[in-house]
Coordinates of C-alpha atoms in Angstrom, one line a residue:
Chain A
M1 CA -10.9 -11.1 -23.3
K2 CA -13.5 -8.4 -23.0
D3 CA -15.6 -9.7 -25.9
D4 CA -15.8 -13.3 -24.6
P5 CA -19.0 -13.7 -22.6
A6 CA -17.7 -16.9 -21.0
R7 CA -15.1 -14.8 -19.2
R8 CA -17.9 -13.0 -17.3
E9 CA -19.4 -16.1 -15.8
L10 CA -18.1 -17.0 -12.3
G11 CA -19.0 -20.7 -12.9
N12 CA -16.2 -20.9 -15.5
Y13 CA -13.5 -20.2 -13.0
P14 CA -12.2 -23.3 -11.2
V15 CA -10.6 -21.3 -8.2
R16 CA -12.3 -18.6 -6.2
L17 CA -11.2 -16.1 -3.6
E18 CA -13.4 -13.7 -1.6
L19 CA -11.9 -10.3 -0.6
V20 CA -13.2 -7.7 1.7
S21 CA -12.4 -4.2 0.6
R22 CA -10.6 -2.0 3.1
F23 CA -10.5 1.7 3.7
G24 CA -6.9 1.5 2.8
D25 CA -7.9 0.4 -0.7
T26 CA -9.8 3.6 -1.5
D27 CA -8.5 6.8 -2.9
Q28 CA -9.5 10.4 -3.2
Q29 CA -12.5 9.5 -5.3
K30 CA -13.8 7.3 -2.3
H31 CA -14.0 4.1 -4.4
V32 CA -11.5 1.2 -4.5
N33 CA -8.5 2.5 -6.3
N34 CA -7.4 1.1 -9.7
V35 CA -4.1 0.0 -8.3
A36 CA -5.9 -1.7 -5.3
V37 CA -7.9 -3.6 -7.9
A38 CA -4.5 -4.8 -9.4
A39 CA -3.5 -5.8 -5.9
Y40 CA -6.8 -7.8 -5.6
Y41 CA -5.8 -9.7 -8.7
Q42 CA -2.4 -10.4 -7.2
E43 CA -4.2 -12.0 -4.3
G44 CA -6.1 -14.1 -6.9
R45 CA -2.8 -15.1 -8.4
T46 CA -1.3 -16.2 -5.1
E47 CA -4.6 -18.2 -4.4
L48 CA -4.0 -20.2 -7.5
N49 CA -0.5 -20.9 -6.3
R50 CA -1.9 -22.1 -3.0
D51 CA -4.5 -24.2 -4.7
V52 CA -1.7 -25.9 -6.7
E53 CA 0.3 -26.5 -3.5
R54 CA -2.7 -27.9 -1.7
T55 CA -2.2 -31.0 -4.0
G56 CA 1.1 -31.6 -2.3
Y57 CA 3.1 -30.4 -5.3
R58 CA 6.3 -28.5 -4.6
R59 CA 8.1 -26.5 -7.2
P60 CA 11.7 -27.3 -7.9
A61 CA 14.0 -25.2 -5.6
G62 CA 15.1 -22.0 -7.4
S63 CA 12.3 -22.0 -9.9
R64 CA 9.8 -19.2 -10.0
S65 CA 7.1 -17.6 -12.1
L66 CA 7.8 -14.1 -13.2
V67 CA 5.0 -11.7 -14.2
A68 CA 5.7 -10.7 -17.8
R69 CA 2.4 -8.9 -18.6
L70 CA -0.7 -7.7 -16.8
E71 CA -3.9 -6.6 -18.5
I72 CA -6.9 -5.4 -16.6
D73 CA -10.3 -4.3 -17.9
Y74 CA -12.3 -2.2 -15.5
F75 CA -16.1 -2.4 -16.0
G76 CA -17.3 -0.5 -13.0
E77 CA -16.2 1.1 -9.7
I78 CA -15.7 -1.2 -6.8
P79 CA -17.5 0.3 -3.8
Y80 CA -16.2 0.4 -0.3
P81 CA -17.2 -1.2 2.1
G82 CA -18.0 -4.4 0.3
T83 CA -16.9 -7.9 -0.7
V84 CA -15.8 -9.1 -4.1
T85 CA -15.2 -12.6 -5.4
I86 CA -12.3 -13.3 -7.7
G87 CA -12.6 -16.1 -10.2
I88 CA -9.2 -17.6 -11.2
G89 CA -8.2 -20.1 -13.9
I90 CA -5.7 -20.8 -16.6
S91 CA -6.4 -19.5 -20.0
R92 CA -3.3 -20.5 -21.9
I93 CA -0.4 -22.9 -21.4
G94 CA 2.7 -22.5 -23.5
T95 CA 6.2 -24.0 -23.4
T96 CA 7.8 -21.7 -20.9
S97 CA 4.9 -19.5 -20.0
Y98 CA 1.3 -19.6 -19.0
T99 CA -1.6 -17.1 -18.6
L100 CA -3.9 -16.7 -15.7
G101 CA -7.4 -15.5 -16.5
M102 CA -9.3 -13.7 -13.7
A103 CA -12.5 -11.9 -13.2
M104 CA -14.0 -9.9 -10.3
F105 CA -17.6 -10.2 -9.2
Q106 CA -19.7 -8.2 -6.9
Q107 CA -23.2 -9.4 -6.0
G108 CA -23.1 -11.7 -9.1
Q109 CA -22.1 -8.9 -11.5
C110 CA -18.8 -9.0 -13.4
M111 CA -16.9 -5.8 -12.4
G112 CA -13.7 -6.5 -14.4
L113 CA -11.4 -8.9 -16.1
A114 CA -7.6 -9.6 -15.8
A115 CA -5.0 -11.6 -17.6
T116 CA -1.5 -12.2 -16.2
V117 CA 1.2 -13.8 -18.3
L118 CA 3.8 -15.7 -16.2
V119 CA 7.1 -16.9 -17.4
Y120 CA 8.5 -20.0 -15.7
A121 CA 12.2 -19.6 -14.9
D122 CA 14.9 -21.4 -13.1
A123 CA 18.3 -20.0 -12.1
Q124 CA 19.4 -19.8 -15.7
G125 CA 16.3 -18.0 -17.0
P126 CA 13.1 -19.1 -18.8
A127 CA 12.7 -22.9 -18.7
P128 CA 10.1 -25.4 -19.9
L129 CA 7.1 -26.0 -17.5
P130 CA 7.8 -29.2 -15.7
A131 CA 5.3 -31.9 -16.7
P132 CA 3.7 -32.3 -13.3
F133 CA 3.2 -28.5 -12.9
R134 CA 1.8 -28.4 -16.5
A135 CA -0.7 -31.2 -15.5
L136 CA -1.8 -29.2 -12.5
L137 CA -2.3 -26.1 -14.6
E138 CA -4.3 -28.2 -17.2
E139 CA -6.7 -29.2 -14.3
R140 CA -7.3 -25.5 -13.6
M141 CA -8.2 -24.4 -17.1
L142 CA -11.0 -21.8 -17.5
K143 CA -14.2 -23.5 -18.8
G144 CA -16.0 -22.5 -21.9
I145 CA -13.2 -20.4 -23.3
A146 CA -11.7 -20.9 -26.7
R147 CA -8.1 -22.0 -26.0
P148 CA -5.8 -19.9 -28.2
Chain B
M1 CA 3.3 -1.8 -27.8
K2 CA 6.0 -4.3 -27.0
D3 CA 7.2 -4.5 -30.6
D4 CA 7.5 -0.8 -31.3
P5 CA 11.1 0.3 -30.6
A6 CA 10.0 3.9 -30.4
R7 CA 8.2 3.1 -27.2
R8 CA 11.5 2.2 -25.5
E9 CA 13.2 5.6 -26.1
L10 CA 12.8 8.1 -23.2
G11 CA 13.3 10.9 -25.6
N12 CA 9.9 10.1 -27.2
Y13 CA 8.0 10.9 -24.0
P14 CA 7.0 14.5 -23.5
V15 CA 6.4 14.3 -19.8
R16 CA 8.8 12.7 -17.2
L17 CA 8.7 11.7 -13.6
E18 CA 11.4 10.4 -11.3
L19 CA 10.5 8.0 -8.6
V20 CA 12.6 6.7 -5.7
S21 CA 11.8 3.1 -4.9
R22 CA 10.8 2.5 -1.2
F23 CA 11.2 -0.5 1.0
G24 CA 7.4 -0.6 1.2
D25 CA 7.4 -1.2 -2.6
T26 CA 9.3 -4.5 -2.3
D27 CA 7.8 -8.0 -1.7
Q28 CA 9.0 -11.4 -0.4
Q29 CA 11.2 -11.7 -3.5
K30 CA 13.1 -8.5 -2.4
H31 CA 12.5 -6.7 -5.7
V32 CA 9.9 -4.0 -6.4
N33 CA 6.6 -5.8 -6.5
N34 CA 4.5 -6.0 -9.7
V35 CA 1.6 -4.1 -8.1
A36 CA 4.0 -1.4 -6.9
V37 CA 5.1 -1.0 -10.5
A38 CA 1.4 -0.5 -11.4
A39 CA 1.4 2.2 -8.6
Y40 CA 4.4 3.8 -10.2
Y41 CA 2.5 4.1 -13.5
Q42 CA -0.4 5.6 -11.5
E43 CA 2.0 8.3 -10.3
G44 CA 3.0 8.8 -14.0
R45 CA -0.7 9.3 -14.9
T46 CA -1.2 11.9 -12.2
E47 CA 1.9 13.7 -13.3
L48 CA 0.4 14.0 -16.8
N49 CA -2.7 15.5 -15.2
R50 CA -0.5 18.0 -13.3
D51 CA 1.3 18.8 -16.4
V52 CA -2.0 19.7 -18.1
E53 CA -3.1 21.7 -15.1
R54 CA 0.2 23.7 -15.1
T55 CA -1.1 25.4 -18.3
G56 CA -3.9 26.9 -16.2
Y57 CA -6.5 24.6 -17.7
R58 CA -9.2 23.4 -15.3
R59 CA -11.5 20.6 -16.1
P60 CA -15.3 21.2 -16.1
A61 CA -16.7 20.6 -12.6
G62 CA -18.0 17.1 -12.2
S63 CA -16.0 15.7 -15.1
R64 CA -13.4 13.0 -14.6
S65 CA -11.3 10.4 -16.4
L66 CA -12.0 6.9 -15.5
V67 CA -9.5 4.1 -16.0
A68 CA -11.1 1.6 -18.4
R69 CA -8.1 -0.6 -19.1
L70 CA -4.5 -1.0 -18.0
E71 CA -1.8 -3.0 -19.7
I72 CA 1.7 -3.4 -18.4
D73 CA 4.7 -5.3 -19.9
Y74 CA 7.4 -6.1 -17.4
F75 CA 10.9 -6.5 -19.0
G76 CA 13.0 -6.8 -15.9
E77 CA 12.9 -6.6 -12.1
I78 CA 13.1 -3.2 -10.6
P79 CA 15.8 -3.3 -7.9
Y80 CA 15.5 -1.6 -4.5
P81 CA 17.0 0.8 -3.5
G82 CA 17.0 2.7 -6.7
T83 CA 15.5 5.4 -8.9
V84 CA 13.4 5.0 -12.0
T85 CA 12.2 7.5 -14.6
I86 CA 8.8 7.2 -16.1
G87 CA 8.1 8.7 -19.5
I88 CA 4.5 9.7 -20.1
G89 CA 2.7 10.7 -23.3
I90 CA -0.6 10.3 -25.2
S91 CA -0.7 7.4 -27.7
R92 CA -4.3 7.8 -28.8
I93 CA -7.1 10.3 -28.8
G94 CA -10.6 9.1 -29.5
T95 CA -14.0 10.8 -29.2
T96 CA -14.8 10.0 -25.5
S97 CA -11.5 8.3 -24.5
Y98 CA -7.8 8.6 -24.8
T99 CA -4.8 6.4 -24.1
L100 CA -1.7 7.2 -22.1
G101 CA 1.5 5.5 -23.1
M102 CA 4.2 5.1 -20.5
A103 CA 7.6 3.5 -20.1
M104 CA 9.9 2.9 -17.1
F105 CA 13.6 3.5 -17.3
Q106 CA 16.5 2.6 -15.0
Q107 CA 19.9 3.9 -15.8
G108 CA 18.9 4.5 -19.4
Q109 CA 17.4 1.0 -19.9
C110 CA 13.7 0.4 -20.6
M111 CA 12.4 -1.8 -17.8
G112 CA 8.8 -1.9 -18.9
L113 CA 5.9 -0.3 -20.8
A114 CA 2.3 0.6 -19.9
A115 CA -0.8 1.8 -21.5
T116 CA -3.8 3.2 -19.7
V117 CA -7.1 3.8 -21.5
L118 CA -9.1 6.6 -19.9
V119 CA -12.8 7.4 -20.5
Y120 CA -13.8 11.0 -20.2
A121 CA -17.1 11.2 -18.3
D122 CA -19.4 13.9 -16.9
A123 CA -22.2 13.3 -14.4
Q124 CA -24.3 11.5 -17.1
G125 CA -21.5 9.1 -18.2
P126 CA -19.0 9.0 -21.1
A127 CA -18.8 12.4 -22.9
P128 CA -16.9 13.9 -25.8
L129 CA -13.5 15.3 -24.8
P130 CA -13.8 19.1 -24.6
A131 CA -11.9 20.8 -27.4
P132 CA -9.4 22.6 -25.1
F133 CA -8.6 19.4 -23.2
R134 CA -8.2 17.6 -26.5
A135 CA -5.8 20.3 -27.7
L136 CA -3.7 19.9 -24.5
L137 CA -3.6 16.1 -25.1
E138 CA -2.5 16.6 -28.7
E139 CA 0.4 18.7 -27.4
R140 CA 1.5 15.7 -25.3
M141 CA 1.5 13.0 -28.0
L142 CA 4.2 10.4 -27.9
K143 CA 6.8 11.0 -30.6
G144 CA 7.8 8.6 -33.3
I145 CA 4.9 6.3 -32.7
A146 CA 2.5 5.2 -35.4
R147 CA -0.9 6.8 -34.3
P148 CA -3.5 4.1 -34.6
Chain C
M1 CA 9.0 13.1 23.0
K2 CA 6.4 15.7 22.2
D3 CA 7.6 18.1 24.9
D4 CA 11.3 18.1 24.1
P5 CA 12.0 21.0 21.8
A6 CA 15.3 19.4 20.7
R7 CA 13.3 16.7 19.0
R8 CA 11.8 19.3 16.6
E9 CA 15.2 20.5 15.2
L10 CA 16.4 18.8 12.1
G11 CA 20.0 19.7 13.0
N12 CA 19.8 17.2 15.9
Y13 CA 19.2 14.2 13.6
P14 CA 22.4 12.6 12.3
V15 CA 20.8 10.8 9.4
R16 CA 18.4 12.3 6.8
L17 CA 16.0 11.0 4.2
E18 CA 14.0 13.0 1.6
L19 CA 10.7 11.5 0.5
V20 CA 8.4 12.7 -2.3
S21 CA 4.8 12.1 -1.5
R22 CA 2.8 10.1 -3.9
F23 CA -0.9 10.1 -5.0
G24 CA -0.9 6.5 -3.7
D25 CA -0.1 7.9 -0.2
T26 CA -3.3 10.0 0.0
D27 CA -6.7 9.0 1.2
Q28 CA -10.3 10.1 0.9
Q29 CA -9.4 13.3 2.8
K30 CA -6.9 14.2 0.0
H31 CA -4.0 14.5 2.4
V32 CA -1.2 12.0 3.1
N33 CA -2.8 9.2 5.0
N34 CA -1.8 8.5 8.6
V35 CA -0.7 5.0 7.7
A36 CA 1.3 6.4 4.8
V37 CA 3.1 8.6 7.4
A38 CA 3.9 5.4 9.3
A39 CA 5.3 4.0 6.1
Y40 CA 7.5 7.1 5.6
Y41 CA 9.0 6.5 9.1
Q42 CA 9.6 2.9 8.0
E43 CA 11.7 4.3 5.1
G44 CA 13.5 6.3 7.7
R45 CA 14.2 3.2 9.7
T46 CA 15.6 1.4 6.7
E47 CA 17.7 4.4 5.9
L48 CA 19.4 4.2 9.3
N49 CA 20.1 0.5 8.5
R50 CA 21.7 1.5 5.2
D51 CA 23.7 4.2 6.9
V52 CA 25.1 1.6 9.3
E53 CA 25.9 -0.8 6.4
R54 CA 27.7 2.0 4.5
T55 CA 30.4 1.7 7.1
G56 CA 31.0 -1.9 5.9
Y57 CA 29.4 -3.4 9.0
R58 CA 27.5 -6.6 8.4
R59 CA 25.2 -8.1 11.0
P60 CA 25.7 -11.6 12.2
A61 CA 23.8 -14.1 9.9
G62 CA 20.4 -14.9 11.4
S63 CA 20.2 -11.8 13.6
R64 CA 17.6 -9.2 13.1
S65 CA 15.9 -6.2 14.7
L66 CA 12.2 -6.7 15.4
V67 CA 9.9 -3.7 15.9
A68 CA 8.4 -4.0 19.4
R69 CA 6.8 -0.6 19.6
L70 CA 5.9 2.3 17.4
E71 CA 4.8 5.8 18.6
I72 CA 3.8 8.6 16.2
D73 CA 2.8 12.1 17.1
Y74 CA 1.1 13.9 14.2
F75 CA 1.3 17.7 14.3
G76 CA -0.2 18.6 11.0
E77 CA -1.4 17.2 7.7
I78 CA 1.2 16.3 5.1
P79 CA 0.0 17.8 1.8
Y80 CA 0.3 16.1 -1.6
P81 CA 2.1 16.8 -3.8
G82 CA 5.2 17.7 -1.7
T83 CA 8.5 16.6 -0.3
V84 CA 9.3 15.8 3.3
T85 CA 12.6 15.3 5.1
I86 CA 12.8 12.7 7.8
G87 CA 15.5 13.1 10.5
I88 CA 16.6 9.8 12.1
G89 CA 18.8 9.1 15.1
I90 CA 19.1 6.8 18.1
S91 CA 17.4 8.0 21.3
R92 CA 18.2 5.0 23.6
I93 CA 20.5 2.0 23.6
G94 CA 19.6 -0.8 26.0
T95 CA 21.0 -4.3 26.5
T96 CA 19.0 -6.1 23.9
S97 CA 17.0 -3.3 22.5
Y98 CA 17.4 0.3 21.1
T99 CA 15.1 3.1 20.1
L100 CA 15.1 5.1 17.0
G101 CA 13.9 8.8 17.2
M102 CA 12.6 10.3 14.1
A103 CA 11.0 13.6 13.0
M104 CA 9.3 14.7 9.8
F105 CA 9.9 18.2 8.4
Q106 CA 8.2 20.1 5.6
Q107 CA 9.7 23.4 4.5
G108 CA 11.6 23.6 7.8
Q109 CA 8.6 23.0 9.9
C110 CA 8.3 19.9 12.2
M111 CA 5.2 18.0 11.1
G112 CA 5.5 15.0 13.5
L113 CA 7.6 12.8 15.6
A114 CA 8.1 9.1 15.9
A115 CA 9.9 6.5 18.1
T116 CA 10.5 2.9 17.2
V117 CA 11.6 0.4 19.8
L118 CA 13.6 -2.4 18.2
V119 CA 14.6 -5.7 19.9
Y120 CA 17.8 -7.3 18.7
A121 CA 17.3 -11.0 18.2
D122 CA 19.2 -14.1 17.0
A123 CA 17.7 -17.5 16.2
Q124 CA 17.2 -18.1 19.9
G125 CA 15.3 -14.8 20.6
P126 CA 16.3 -11.5 22.1
A127 CA 20.1 -11.2 22.4
P128 CA 22.6 -8.6 23.6
L129 CA 23.6 -6.0 21.0
P130 CA 27.0 -6.9 19.6
A131 CA 29.7 -4.4 20.6
P132 CA 30.5 -3.2 17.1
F133 CA 26.8 -2.7 16.3
R134 CA 26.4 -0.8 19.6
A135 CA 29.3 1.4 18.8
L136 CA 27.7 2.3 15.4
L137 CA 24.5 3.1 17.1
E138 CA 26.3 5.3 19.6
E139 CA 27.8 7.3 16.7
R140 CA 24.2 8.0 15.5
M141 CA 22.7 9.3 18.7
L142 CA 20.3 12.2 18.6
K143 CA 21.9 15.4 19.7
G144 CA 20.7 17.7 22.4
I145 CA 18.3 15.1 23.8
A146 CA 18.4 13.9 27.4
R147 CA 19.4 10.3 27.3
P148 CA 17.0 8.3 29.4
Chain D
M1 CA -1.4 -0.2 28.0
K2 CA 1.0 -3.1 27.8
D3 CA 0.8 -3.8 31.5
D4 CA -3.0 -3.9 31.8
P5 CA -4.1 -7.6 31.4
A6 CA -7.7 -6.4 30.7
R7 CA -6.3 -5.0 27.4
R8 CA -5.5 -8.5 26.2
E9 CA -9.0 -9.9 26.6
L10 CA -11.1 -9.8 23.4
G11 CA -14.2 -9.9 25.6
N12 CA -13.5 -6.4 26.9
Y13 CA -13.7 -4.8 23.4
P14 CA -17.3 -3.8 22.4
V15 CA -16.6 -3.7 18.6
R16 CA -14.9 -6.4 16.6
L17 CA -13.5 -6.7 13.1
E18 CA -12.1 -9.8 11.3
L19 CA -9.3 -9.2 8.7
V20 CA -7.8 -11.7 6.3
S21 CA -4.1 -11.1 5.7
R22 CA -3.0 -10.5 2.1
F23 CA 0.1 -11.3 0.2
G24 CA 0.4 -7.6 -0.3
D25 CA 0.6 -7.1 3.5
T26 CA 3.8 -9.1 3.8
D27 CA 7.4 -7.9 3.4
Q28 CA 10.8 -9.2 2.7
Q29 CA 10.7 -11.2 5.9
K30 CA 7.6 -13.0 4.7
H31 CA 5.4 -12.0 7.7
V32 CA 2.8 -9.2 7.8
N33 CA 4.7 -6.0 7.7
N34 CA 4.7 -3.6 10.7
V35 CA 3.1 -0.8 8.6
A36 CA 0.5 -3.3 7.4
V37 CA -0.4 -3.9 11.1
A38 CA -0.8 -0.2 11.4
A39 CA -3.1 -0.4 8.4
Y40 CA -5.1 -3.1 10.1
Y41 CA -5.7 -0.9 13.1
Q42 CA -6.8 1.8 10.7
E43 CA -9.5 -0.6 9.5
G44 CA -10.4 -1.1 13.2
R45 CA -10.8 2.7 13.6
T46 CA -13.1 3.0 10.6
E47 CA -15.1 0.0 11.9
L48 CA -15.8 2.0 15.1
N49 CA -16.9 4.9 12.9
R50 CA -19.3 2.6 11.0
D51 CA -20.6 1.1 14.3
V52 CA -21.4 4.6 15.5
E53 CA -23.1 5.5 12.2
R54 CA -25.2 2.3 12.3
T55 CA -27.1 3.9 15.2
G56 CA -28.3 6.6 12.6
Y57 CA -26.0 9.2 14.1
R58 CA -24.5 11.6 11.5
R59 CA -21.7 13.9 12.4
P60 CA -22.2 17.7 11.9
A61 CA -21.1 18.7 8.3
G62 CA -17.5 19.8 8.2
S63 CA -16.5 18.1 11.5
R64 CA -13.9 15.4 11.5
S65 CA -11.6 13.4 13.8
L66 CA -7.9 13.9 13.2
V67 CA -5.4 11.4 14.3
A68 CA -3.1 13.1 16.8
R69 CA -1.2 10.2 18.1
L70 CA -0.7 6.5 17.4
E71 CA 0.9 3.9 19.6
I72 CA 1.4 0.2 18.7
D73 CA 2.9 -2.6 20.8
Y74 CA 3.9 -5.6 18.7
F75 CA 3.9 -8.9 20.7
G76 CA 4.5 -11.3 17.9
E77 CA 4.7 -11.7 14.1
I78 CA 1.4 -12.0 12.2
P79 CA 1.7 -14.9 9.8
Y80 CA 0.4 -15.0 6.3
P81 CA -1.9 -16.5 5.2
G82 CA -4.2 -16.1 8.2
T83 CA -7.0 -14.2 9.9
V84 CA -6.9 -11.8 12.7
T85 CA -9.6 -10.3 14.9
I86 CA -9.3 -6.7 16.0
G87 CA -11.1 -5.6 19.2
I88 CA -12.0 -1.9 19.3
G89 CA -13.3 0.3 22.1
I90 CA -12.9 3.7 23.6
S91 CA -10.3 4.1 26.4
R92 CA -10.6 7.8 27.2
I93 CA -13.0 10.6 26.5
G94 CA -11.8 14.2 26.9
T95 CA -13.2 17.6 26.1
T96 CA -12.1 17.9 22.5
S97 CA -10.4 14.5 22.0
Y98 CA -10.8 10.8 22.7
T99 CA -8.7 7.7 22.6
L100 CA -9.4 4.4 20.8
G101 CA -8.0 1.3 22.4
M102 CA -7.5 -1.7 20.1
A103 CA -6.0 -5.2 20.3
M104 CA -5.2 -7.8 17.7
F105 CA -5.9 -11.5 18.2
Q106 CA -5.0 -14.6 16.3
Q107 CA -6.5 -17.9 17.4
G108 CA -7.4 -16.4 20.7
Q109 CA -3.9 -15.1 21.4
C110 CA -3.2 -11.3 21.8
M111 CA -0.7 -10.3 19.1
G112 CA -0.5 -6.6 19.9
L113 CA -2.2 -3.5 21.2
A114 CA -2.8 0.0 19.8
A115 CA -4.0 3.3 21.0
T116 CA -5.1 6.1 18.7
V117 CA -5.7 9.6 20.0
L118 CA -8.3 11.5 17.9
V119 CA -8.9 15.3 18.1
Y120 CA -12.5 16.4 17.2
A121 CA -12.4 19.4 14.9
D122 CA -14.7 21.6 13.0
A123 CA -13.8 24.1 10.3
Q124 CA -12.3 26.4 13.0
G125 CA -10.1 23.7 14.6
P126 CA -10.4 21.6 17.7
A127 CA -14.0 21.7 19.1
P128 CA -15.8 20.1 22.1
L129 CA -17.3 16.7 21.4
P130 CA -21.0 17.1 20.7
A131 CA -23.1 15.6 23.5
P132 CA -24.8 12.9 21.3
F133 CA -21.4 11.8 19.9
R134 CA -20.0 11.7 23.4
A135 CA -22.9 9.5 24.5
L136 CA -22.2 7.1 21.6
L137 CA -18.5 6.9 22.6
E138 CA -19.5 6.3 26.2
E139 CA -21.5 3.3 25.1
R140 CA -18.4 1.8 23.4
M141 CA -16.0 2.1 26.3
L142 CA -13.5 -0.7 26.9
K143 CA -14.5 -2.9 29.8
G144 CA -12.4 -3.7 32.8
I145 CA -10.0 -0.9 32.1
A146 CA -9.1 1.7 34.6
R147 CA -10.3 5.0 33.1
P148 CA -7.6 7.6 33.3

């Protein structure tokens, strides 16, 4: 993802979230801690869920999306205090899994990228994405990015 | 890393850390949260630093290792309460950067893998790894893993 | 609680929990953060719950204990890395509420005290403590402490 | 503090901070966790520090304010997602210590109160509050509250 310039443009992300950094996010080096950055992307992931639910869609009872893989590229330190904007979109839709592509911006500059692979599961384990859920993911695809 | 069976053997990791899961690590799904898992790997990373410092080595003043990239593969949910063991080693040594390879075990079973790319930097920015530090990293290489 | 010497003796606490401090618990001042100390006491509170459940007791469905008040006295900084022991007991049993008394020890020295007031509630709101639960709390009273 | 109605009026707090709750602040009960609420008050405390520094005042090198005591009264559960406003002021100024009074509001309703006792210290230990710092604290006193 690091080498795709489209990933560093906020305009390509269909969903956005603003986050204010907290003292509690900083570490001994006085910047926002790397794990806190992972927590910011988690907030981005839940924002995408909320964005899907705002359409009125409700997931089948007992189904959930499990995080199977997380990748984060850190381009610079996130200062505190400050505000970051997270851009969130879908970068891949498979049969039983999908990938969220995210980026973090501060004052217009891209400070990092993330990808989260999610496996859709019901009580029995991995299951095909339901058609209406898949359609909502399709509507939230990242723009300008070669779909693998 | 997911496809290398050597990565799933605790015996291949030269440094170990035991962690007791906390209520504060769990989330709404009552398991250890994905970001908490990233925090566990951060503890693993600091344990490797301590292991290097136990030799008496002290890093040059003003130098530090910056996290440039983090990758985590989640194989299963970490239950609470419980104890996990993190295996930590070096999987790659470059000119100005190096990679930590980690794995998480619960009752002998591998629950996940992680890789952290660290860039060595002094006040001016990325800098070559000092020879004595490089030697200490060499001594902590993961075993049985094809060195890229 | 600060002025009662009995509160500073680990031997007076019927339940104990050992906690290993984490890098993630530290803050810009490089010691264990004050909020992390509050999180440690939360682990102490859950340990008391587990200790009660180890007797086989199960709470009535839908009932829960809500934290109504938290008091912490900090006597010294908790260094990292290190291990602390939390002593936990009951300091007061009321009609619909009870109070946990806790203390934190490091190498035998008392580093702080805490009190947590919990309100017992069912679906309708605050409710009298069930007799068997009350009996289990009685068995876990702090020793040597004037019962208010 | 619970019994003083003036403590439950946002208008009586000279400094304010808005906080957006995060998924990471919630716990197994799906509300904002009690320790997360303590973390919110910590953000309030740092906001008061920033408010003092905005006047241009800089603390003497090596001095710091250590948290000696924390008290929190919880009146209700903080839902997620949501926004809270923290009101922050000074409720007591002593010789070497001072107390912050805080309150948490959601949609105009007071959801809780907090008090943090801070001890001013230099390298030798507790020290008298410097006159200019004391004057800045005086300017940030809670209104309408009986000064003990």
